Amino acid sequence: MTAFARRARASAGRMHPELSLVSYTLLGHLEESGGCRATDLAAHYALDKSTVSRQVSALERAGLIERRVDPEDHRVQVLQLTDAGTRILAQVTESRRIAFRERLADWPAADLERFAAYLVRYNTAAPGAPAAAQASGS
């Protein structure tokens, strides 16, 4: 898992020099959610608010996100992708897809199916749930 995380961090930097793995992840979440508050990002990823604040500031300086007033609560600022942020996220996502396709190109179909099933299982496992409960579907 450590090697997997290191490779992900390194590849994020190669895909776009301004985009760390955390930045890429935050941009992806903003795209998926349609925007959210910085505190929502911190809560979702279990990150310290100061960590998210630094990442958000860097993304704002790079022109990849912007703050907008929440139309439902004018006291709240919502983070949104800019057009530049949307473009860069799409470029990095496509680069990652190409890299995955290249790495998996010579895998037999049965191995790909098992790998995909393991990824689904890993991603749907409840954090902190006992392994036996996850395996049995409880």
Short mmCIF file of N, CA and C in Angstrom, two decimals:
data_model
loop_
_atom_site.label_atom_id
_atom_site.label_comp_id
_atom_site.label_asym_id
_atom_site.label_seq_id
_atom_site.Cartn_x
_atom_site.Cartn_y
_atom_site.Cartn_z
N MET A 1 0.83 -1.19 0.00
CA MET A 1 0.00 0.00 0.00
C MET A 1 0.88 1.26 0.00
N THR A 2 1.99 1.20 0.73
CA THR A 2 2.90 2.35 0.77
C THR A 2 3.46 2.62 -0.61
N ALA A 3 3.87 1.58 -1.30
CA ALA A 3 4.40 1.74 -2.66
C ALA A 3 3.32 2.32 -3.58
N PHE A 4 2.09 1.85 -3.43
CA PHE A 4 0.98 2.36 -4.24
C PHE A 4 0.79 3.86 -3.99
N ALA A 5 0.82 4.27 -2.72
CA ALA A 5 0.64 5.68 -2.38
C ALA A 5 1.80 6.53 -2.90
N ARG A 6 3.01 6.01 -2.77
CA ARG A 6 4.18 6.76 -3.29
C ARG A 6 4.08 6.94 -4.80
N ARG A 7 3.69 5.89 -5.49
CA ARG A 7 3.57 5.97 -6.95
C ARG A 7 2.48 6.99 -7.33
N ALA A 8 1.38 7.01 -6.60
CA ALA A 8 0.30 7.96 -6.89
C ALA A 8 0.78 9.40 -6.68
N ARG A 9 1.51 9.64 -5.58
CA ARG A 9 2.03 10.99 -5.34
C ARG A 9 3.00 11.41 -6.43
N ALA A 10 3.89 10.52 -6.81
CA ALA A 10 4.88 10.83 -7.84
C ALA A 10 4.22 11.08 -9.19
N SER A 11 3.22 10.27 -9.53
CA SER A 11 2.57 10.43 -10.82
C SER A 11 1.76 11.72 -10.88
N ALA A 12 1.18 12.13 -9.77
CA ALA A 12 0.43 13.40 -9.76
C ALA A 12 1.36 14.55 -10.11
N GLY A 13 2.55 14.55 -9.56
CA GLY A 13 3.51 15.61 -9.86
C GLY A 13 3.97 15.61 -11.30
N ARG A 14 4.10 14.42 -11.88
CA ARG A 14 4.50 14.34 -13.29
C ARG A 14 3.38 14.78 -14.21
N MET A 15 2.13 14.55 -13.81
CA MET A 15 0.99 14.89 -14.66
C MET A 15 0.84 16.41 -14.79
N HIS A 16 1.02 17.10 -13.69
CA HIS A 16 0.94 18.56 -13.69
C HIS A 16 1.76 19.08 -12.53
N PRO A 17 2.76 19.91 -12.81
CA PRO A 17 3.68 20.33 -11.74
C PRO A 17 3.02 21.09 -10.59
N GLU A 18 1.90 21.74 -10.84
CA GLU A 18 1.23 22.50 -9.78
C GLU A 18 0.31 21.64 -8.93
N LEU A 19 0.11 20.39 -9.33
CA LEU A 19 -0.91 19.56 -8.71
C LEU A 19 -0.31 18.42 -7.90
N SER A 20 -0.37 18.54 -6.58
CA SER A 20 0.01 17.43 -5.71
C SER A 20 -1.14 16.43 -5.73
N LEU A 21 -0.89 15.26 -5.15
CA LEU A 21 -1.96 14.27 -5.07
C LEU A 21 -3.13 14.80 -4.26
N VAL A 22 -2.84 15.52 -3.18
CA VAL A 22 -3.91 16.10 -2.35
C VAL A 22 -4.70 17.12 -3.17
N SER A 23 -3.98 17.98 -3.91
CA SER A 23 -4.66 18.99 -4.74
C SER A 23 -5.55 18.33 -5.78
N TYR A 24 -5.03 17.32 -6.43
CA TYR A 24 -5.81 16.60 -7.44
C TYR A 24 -7.06 16.00 -6.81
N THR A 25 -6.90 15.42 -5.64
CA THR A 25 -8.02 14.81 -4.93
C THR A 25 -9.07 15.86 -4.57
N LEU A 26 -8.61 17.00 -4.07
CA LEU A 26 -9.55 18.07 -3.70
C LEU A 26 -10.28 18.60 -4.93
N LEU A 27 -9.56 18.80 -6.02
CA LEU A 27 -10.20 19.26 -7.25
C LEU A 27 -11.25 18.25 -7.73
N GLY A 28 -10.90 16.98 -7.66
CA GLY A 28 -11.85 15.94 -8.06
C GLY A 28 -13.10 15.96 -7.22
N HIS A 29 -12.93 16.16 -5.91
CA HIS A 29 -14.10 16.22 -5.02
C HIS A 29 -14.96 17.44 -5.33
N LEU A 30 -14.32 18.57 -5.60
CA LEU A 30 -15.09 19.77 -5.94
C LEU A 30 -15.86 19.56 -7.23
N GLU A 31 -15.26 18.88 -8.18
CA GLU A 31 -15.96 18.60 -9.43
C GLU A 31 -17.16 17.68 -9.18
N GLU A 32 -16.92 16.59 -8.45
CA GLU A 32 -17.99 15.62 -8.18
C GLU A 32 -19.14 16.23 -7.38
N SER A 33 -18.80 17.07 -6.40
CA SER A 33 -19.82 17.61 -5.51
C SER A 33 -20.47 18.87 -6.06
N GLY A 34 -19.89 19.45 -7.09
CA GLY A 34 -20.42 20.71 -7.61
C GLY A 34 -20.01 21.90 -6.75
N GLY A 35 -19.02 21.68 -5.89
CA GLY A 35 -18.54 22.74 -5.00
C GLY A 35 -18.94 22.47 -3.57
N CYS A 36 -18.12 22.94 -2.64
CA CYS A 36 -18.42 22.78 -1.22
C CYS A 36 -17.55 23.73 -0.41
N ARG A 37 -17.79 23.77 0.89
CA ARG A 37 -17.00 24.61 1.78
C ARG A 37 -15.68 23.91 2.10
N ALA A 38 -14.68 24.68 2.49
CA ALA A 38 -13.39 24.12 2.87
C ALA A 38 -13.55 23.20 4.07
N THR A 39 -14.44 23.57 4.99
CA THR A 39 -14.66 22.71 6.17
C THR A 39 -15.26 21.36 5.77
N ASP A 40 -16.06 21.34 4.70
CA ASP A 40 -16.61 20.08 4.20
C ASP A 40 -15.49 19.20 3.63
N LEU A 41 -14.54 19.82 2.93
CA LEU A 41 -13.40 19.06 2.42
C LEU A 41 -12.60 18.45 3.57
N ALA A 42 -12.34 19.25 4.59
CA ALA A 42 -11.57 18.78 5.74
C ALA A 42 -12.29 17.60 6.40
N ALA A 43 -13.59 17.72 6.58
CA ALA A 43 -14.35 16.65 7.22
C ALA A 43 -14.39 15.40 6.35
N HIS A 44 -14.61 15.57 5.06
CA HIS A 44 -14.73 14.43 4.15
C HIS A 44 -13.44 13.60 4.11
N TYR A 45 -12.29 14.28 4.08
CA TYR A 45 -11.01 13.59 3.97
C TYR A 45 -10.31 13.42 5.31
N ALA A 46 -10.97 13.80 6.40
CA ALA A 46 -10.39 13.70 7.74
C ALA A 46 -9.04 14.40 7.81
N LEU A 47 -8.99 15.60 7.24
CA LEU A 47 -7.78 16.41 7.25
C LEU A 47 -7.95 17.57 8.22
N ASP A 48 -6.84 18.05 8.72
CA ASP A 48 -6.85 19.23 9.57
C ASP A 48 -7.27 20.43 8.72
N LYS A 49 -8.03 21.34 9.32
CA LYS A 49 -8.51 22.52 8.59
C LYS A 49 -7.35 23.35 8.05
N SER A 50 -6.24 23.42 8.80
CA SER A 50 -5.10 24.22 8.33
C SER A 50 -4.47 23.59 7.08
N THR A 51 -4.47 22.27 7.00
CA THR A 51 -3.94 21.57 5.82
C THR A 51 -4.79 21.92 4.61
N VAL A 52 -6.10 21.83 4.78
CA VAL A 52 -7.01 22.14 3.68
C VAL A 52 -6.88 23.62 3.30
N SER A 53 -6.75 24.48 4.29
CA SER A 53 -6.62 25.91 4.04
C SER A 53 -5.39 26.20 3.17
N ARG A 54 -4.27 25.56 3.48
CA ARG A 54 -3.05 25.76 2.67
C ARG A 54 -3.26 25.26 1.24
N GLN A 55 -3.87 24.10 1.10
CA GLN A 55 -4.12 23.55 -0.23
C GLN A 55 -5.07 24.45 -1.02
N VAL A 56 -6.13 24.91 -0.37
CA VAL A 56 -7.10 25.78 -1.02
C VAL A 56 -6.44 27.08 -1.45
N SER A 57 -5.63 27.65 -0.60
CA SER A 57 -4.93 28.90 -0.94
C SER A 57 -4.05 28.71 -2.17
N ALA A 58 -3.31 27.60 -2.20
CA ALA A 58 -2.44 27.33 -3.35
C ALA A 58 -3.27 27.15 -4.63
N LEU A 59 -4.39 26.45 -4.53
CA LEU A 59 -5.25 26.25 -5.70
C LEU A 59 -5.87 27.56 -6.16
N GLU A 60 -6.20 28.43 -5.21
CA GLU A 60 -6.74 29.75 -5.58
C GLU A 60 -5.66 30.58 -6.29
N ARG A 61 -4.45 30.59 -5.73
CA ARG A 61 -3.35 31.36 -6.35
C ARG A 61 -3.07 30.86 -7.76
N ALA A 62 -3.21 29.57 -7.97
CA ALA A 62 -2.97 28.99 -9.29
C ALA A 62 -4.15 29.23 -10.24
N GLY A 63 -5.24 29.80 -9.72
CA GLY A 63 -6.40 30.09 -10.55
C GLY A 63 -7.23 28.86 -10.89
N LEU A 64 -7.11 27.81 -10.07
CA LEU A 64 -7.83 26.57 -10.36
C LEU A 64 -9.17 26.48 -9.63
N ILE A 65 -9.30 27.21 -8.52
CA ILE A 65 -10.57 27.27 -7.81
C ILE A 65 -10.85 28.71 -7.42
N GLU A 66 -12.09 28.97 -7.09
CA GLU A 66 -12.48 30.30 -6.61
C GLU A 66 -13.56 30.13 -5.54
N ARG A 67 -13.69 31.16 -4.74
CA ARG A 67 -14.72 31.17 -3.70
C ARG A 67 -15.93 31.93 -4.23
N ARG A 68 -17.10 31.37 -3.98
CA ARG A 68 -18.35 32.03 -4.35
C ARG A 68 -19.27 32.03 -3.14
N VAL A 69 -20.10 33.03 -3.08
CA VAL A 69 -21.08 33.09 -1.99
C VAL A 69 -22.13 32.03 -2.22
N ASP A 70 -22.45 31.28 -1.19
CA ASP A 70 -23.50 30.26 -1.26
C ASP A 70 -24.84 30.96 -1.46
N PRO A 71 -25.56 30.63 -2.54
CA PRO A 71 -26.84 31.30 -2.79
C PRO A 71 -27.88 31.04 -1.70
N GLU A 72 -27.73 29.93 -0.96
CA GLU A 72 -28.69 29.61 0.10
C GLU A 72 -28.33 30.23 1.44
N ASP A 73 -27.05 30.54 1.64
CA ASP A 73 -26.60 31.13 2.89
C ASP A 73 -25.45 32.08 2.57
N HIS A 74 -25.76 33.36 2.50
CA HIS A 74 -24.78 34.35 2.07
C HIS A 74 -23.62 34.53 3.04
N ARG A 75 -23.66 33.90 4.19
CA ARG A 75 -22.54 33.94 5.14
C ARG A 75 -21.47 32.92 4.78
N VAL A 76 -21.81 31.98 3.92
CA VAL A 76 -20.94 30.85 3.60
C VAL A 76 -20.29 31.04 2.22
N GLN A 77 -19.01 30.68 2.13
CA GLN A 77 -18.32 30.69 0.85
C GLN A 77 -18.13 29.25 0.38
N VAL A 78 -18.46 29.03 -0.87
CA VAL A 78 -18.35 27.71 -1.47
C VAL A 78 -17.18 27.72 -2.45
N LEU A 79 -16.37 26.68 -2.41
CA LEU A 79 -15.26 26.55 -3.35
C LEU A 79 -15.76 25.90 -4.63
N GLN A 80 -15.38 26.49 -5.75
CA GLN A 80 -15.80 25.99 -7.07
C GLN A 80 -14.58 25.92 -7.98
N LEU A 81 -14.59 24.98 -8.90
CA LEU A 81 -13.55 24.93 -9.91
C LEU A 81 -13.71 26.11 -10.87
N THR A 82 -12.60 26.68 -11.29
CA THR A 82 -12.64 27.67 -12.37
C THR A 82 -12.59 26.91 -13.69
N ASP A 83 -12.72 27.62 -14.80
CA ASP A 83 -12.58 26.96 -16.10
C ASP A 83 -11.20 26.33 -16.23
N ALA A 84 -10.17 27.05 -15.76
CA ALA A 84 -8.80 26.52 -15.81
C ALA A 84 -8.68 25.26 -14.95
N GLY A 85 -9.30 25.27 -13.79
CA GLY A 85 -9.29 24.10 -12.91
C GLY A 85 -9.96 22.91 -13.55
N THR A 86 -11.06 23.14 -14.20
CA THR A 86 -11.78 22.07 -14.89
C THR A 86 -10.93 21.48 -16.01
N ARG A 87 -10.25 22.37 -16.78
CA ARG A 87 -9.39 21.90 -17.88
C ARG A 87 -8.22 21.08 -17.36
N ILE A 88 -7.54 21.58 -16.34
CA ILE A 88 -6.37 20.87 -15.81
C ILE A 88 -6.79 19.54 -15.20
N LEU A 89 -7.90 19.52 -14.46
CA LEU A 89 -8.38 18.27 -13.88
C LEU A 89 -8.67 17.26 -14.98
N ALA A 90 -9.29 17.70 -16.07
CA ALA A 90 -9.59 16.79 -17.19
C ALA A 90 -8.29 16.27 -17.82
N GLN A 91 -7.29 17.15 -17.98
CA GLN A 91 -6.01 16.72 -18.56
C GLN A 91 -5.32 15.69 -17.69
N VAL A 92 -5.27 15.96 -16.39
CA VAL A 92 -4.61 15.04 -15.46
C VAL A 92 -5.36 13.71 -15.40
N THR A 93 -6.68 13.78 -15.38
CA THR A 93 -7.49 12.56 -15.35
C THR A 93 -7.24 11.72 -16.60
N GLU A 94 -7.20 12.35 -17.74
CA GLU A 94 -6.94 11.61 -18.99
C GLU A 94 -5.53 11.03 -18.98
N SER A 95 -4.55 11.76 -18.50
CA SER A 95 -3.17 11.26 -18.41
C SER A 95 -3.11 10.03 -17.50
N ARG A 96 -3.85 10.09 -16.40
CA ARG A 96 -3.87 8.94 -15.48
C ARG A 96 -4.53 7.74 -16.14
N ARG A 97 -5.60 7.97 -16.88
CA ARG A 97 -6.28 6.85 -17.57
C ARG A 97 -5.34 6.20 -18.57
N ILE A 98 -4.61 7.02 -19.31
CA ILE A 98 -3.67 6.48 -20.29
C ILE A 98 -2.60 5.66 -19.58
N ALA A 99 -2.08 6.19 -18.47
CA ALA A 99 -1.05 5.46 -17.71
C ALA A 99 -1.60 4.13 -17.20
N PHE A 100 -2.82 4.12 -16.68
CA PHE A 100 -3.42 2.87 -16.21
C PHE A 100 -3.59 1.88 -17.35
N ARG A 101 -4.08 2.37 -18.49
CA ARG A 101 -4.26 1.47 -19.64
C ARG A 101 -2.92 0.85 -20.07
N GLU A 102 -1.87 1.67 -20.09
CA GLU A 102 -0.56 1.17 -20.48
C GLU A 102 -0.05 0.11 -19.50
N ARG A 103 -0.22 0.36 -18.20
CA ARG A 103 0.25 -0.59 -17.18
C ARG A 103 -0.53 -1.90 -17.21
N LEU A 104 -1.79 -1.83 -17.58
CA LEU A 104 -2.64 -3.02 -17.53
C LEU A 104 -2.85 -3.67 -18.89
N ALA A 105 -2.24 -3.12 -19.92
CA ALA A 105 -2.49 -3.58 -21.30
C ALA A 105 -2.23 -5.07 -21.51
N ASP A 106 -1.21 -5.62 -20.86
CA ASP A 106 -0.88 -7.02 -21.11
C ASP A 106 -1.42 -7.97 -20.03
N TRP A 107 -2.30 -7.47 -19.16
CA TRP A 107 -2.91 -8.33 -18.14
C TRP A 107 -4.00 -9.18 -18.78
N PRO A 108 -4.06 -10.44 -18.45
CA PRO A 108 -5.17 -11.28 -18.94
C PRO A 108 -6.51 -10.78 -18.37
N ALA A 109 -7.57 -11.04 -19.11
CA ALA A 109 -8.90 -10.57 -18.71
C ALA A 109 -9.28 -11.06 -17.32
N ALA A 110 -8.95 -12.28 -16.99
CA ALA A 110 -9.30 -12.83 -15.67
C ALA A 110 -8.60 -12.04 -14.55
N ASP A 111 -7.34 -11.67 -14.77
CA ASP A 111 -6.62 -10.88 -13.77
C ASP A 111 -7.25 -9.50 -13.62
N LEU A 112 -7.63 -8.89 -14.75
CA LEU A 112 -8.28 -7.57 -14.69
C LEU A 112 -9.60 -7.64 -13.93
N GLU A 113 -10.36 -8.70 -14.17
CA GLU A 113 -11.64 -8.85 -13.48
C GLU A 113 -11.44 -9.01 -11.97
N ARG A 114 -10.45 -9.82 -11.57
CA ARG A 114 -10.15 -9.99 -10.15
C ARG A 114 -9.67 -8.67 -9.53
N PHE A 115 -8.78 -7.99 -10.23
CA PHE A 115 -8.26 -6.72 -9.76
C PHE A 115 -9.39 -5.71 -9.56
N ALA A 116 -10.27 -5.62 -10.54
CA ALA A 116 -11.42 -4.70 -10.45
C ALA A 116 -12.31 -5.06 -9.27
N ALA A 117 -12.56 -6.34 -9.09
CA ALA A 117 -13.39 -6.78 -7.96
C ALA A 117 -12.74 -6.43 -6.62
N TYR A 118 -11.42 -6.61 -6.54
CA TYR A 118 -10.71 -6.26 -5.30
C TYR A 118 -10.76 -4.76 -5.04
N LEU A 119 -10.63 -3.96 -6.09
CA LEU A 119 -10.71 -2.50 -5.92
C LEU A 119 -12.11 -2.08 -5.44
N VAL A 120 -13.13 -2.68 -6.02
CA VAL A 120 -14.50 -2.38 -5.59
C VAL A 120 -14.67 -2.77 -4.12
N ARG A 121 -14.20 -3.94 -3.77
CA ARG A 121 -14.30 -4.40 -2.38
C ARG A 121 -13.55 -3.45 -1.44
N TYR A 122 -12.36 -3.06 -1.82
CA TYR A 122 -11.55 -2.16 -1.00
C TYR A 122 -12.25 -0.80 -0.83
N ASN A 123 -12.76 -0.26 -1.93
CA ASN A 123 -13.38 1.07 -1.91
C ASN A 123 -14.73 1.10 -1.22
N THR A 124 -15.41 -0.03 -1.11
CA THR A 124 -16.71 -0.04 -0.45
C THR A 124 -16.63 -0.45 1.01
N ALA A 125 -15.46 -0.90 1.45
CA ALA A 125 -15.29 -1.31 2.85
C ALA A 125 -15.47 -0.10 3.75
N ALA A 126 -16.24 -0.29 4.80
CA ALA A 126 -16.47 0.79 5.77
C ALA A 126 -15.20 1.00 6.59
N PRO A 127 -14.71 2.25 6.66
CA PRO A 127 -13.52 2.50 7.48
C PRO A 127 -13.77 2.08 8.93
N GLY A 128 -12.83 1.34 9.48
CA GLY A 128 -12.92 0.92 10.88
C GLY A 128 -13.75 -0.32 11.11
N ALA A 129 -14.40 -0.84 10.07
CA ALA A 129 -15.21 -2.05 10.25
C ALA A 129 -14.28 -3.26 10.35
N PRO A 130 -14.62 -4.24 11.19
CA PRO A 130 -13.80 -5.45 11.27
C PRO A 130 -13.74 -6.16 9.93
N ALA A 131 -12.61 -6.75 9.62
CA ALA A 131 -12.41 -7.41 8.33
C ALA A 131 -13.44 -8.52 8.11
N ALA A 132 -13.79 -9.27 9.15
CA ALA A 132 -14.77 -10.35 9.00
C ALA A 132 -16.12 -9.81 8.60
N ALA A 133 -16.51 -8.67 9.15
CA ALA A 133 -17.81 -8.08 8.80
C ALA A 133 -17.80 -7.60 7.36
N GLN A 134 -16.66 -7.05 6.91
CA GLN A 134 -16.56 -6.59 5.52
C GLN A 134 -16.63 -7.76 4.57
N ALA A 135 -15.93 -8.83 4.89
CA ALA A 135 -15.88 -10.00 4.01
C ALA A 135 -17.25 -10.67 3.90
N SER A 136 -18.02 -10.67 5.00
CA SER A 136 -19.32 -11.34 4.96
C SER A 136 -20.43 -10.44 4.46
N GLY A 137 -20.09 -9.14 4.26
CA GLY A 137 -21.10 -8.21 3.78
C GLY A 137 -21.97 -7.65 4.87
N SER A 138 -21.62 -7.88 6.14
CA SER A 138 -22.41 -7.38 7.28
C SER A 138 -22.18 -5.92 7.51
#
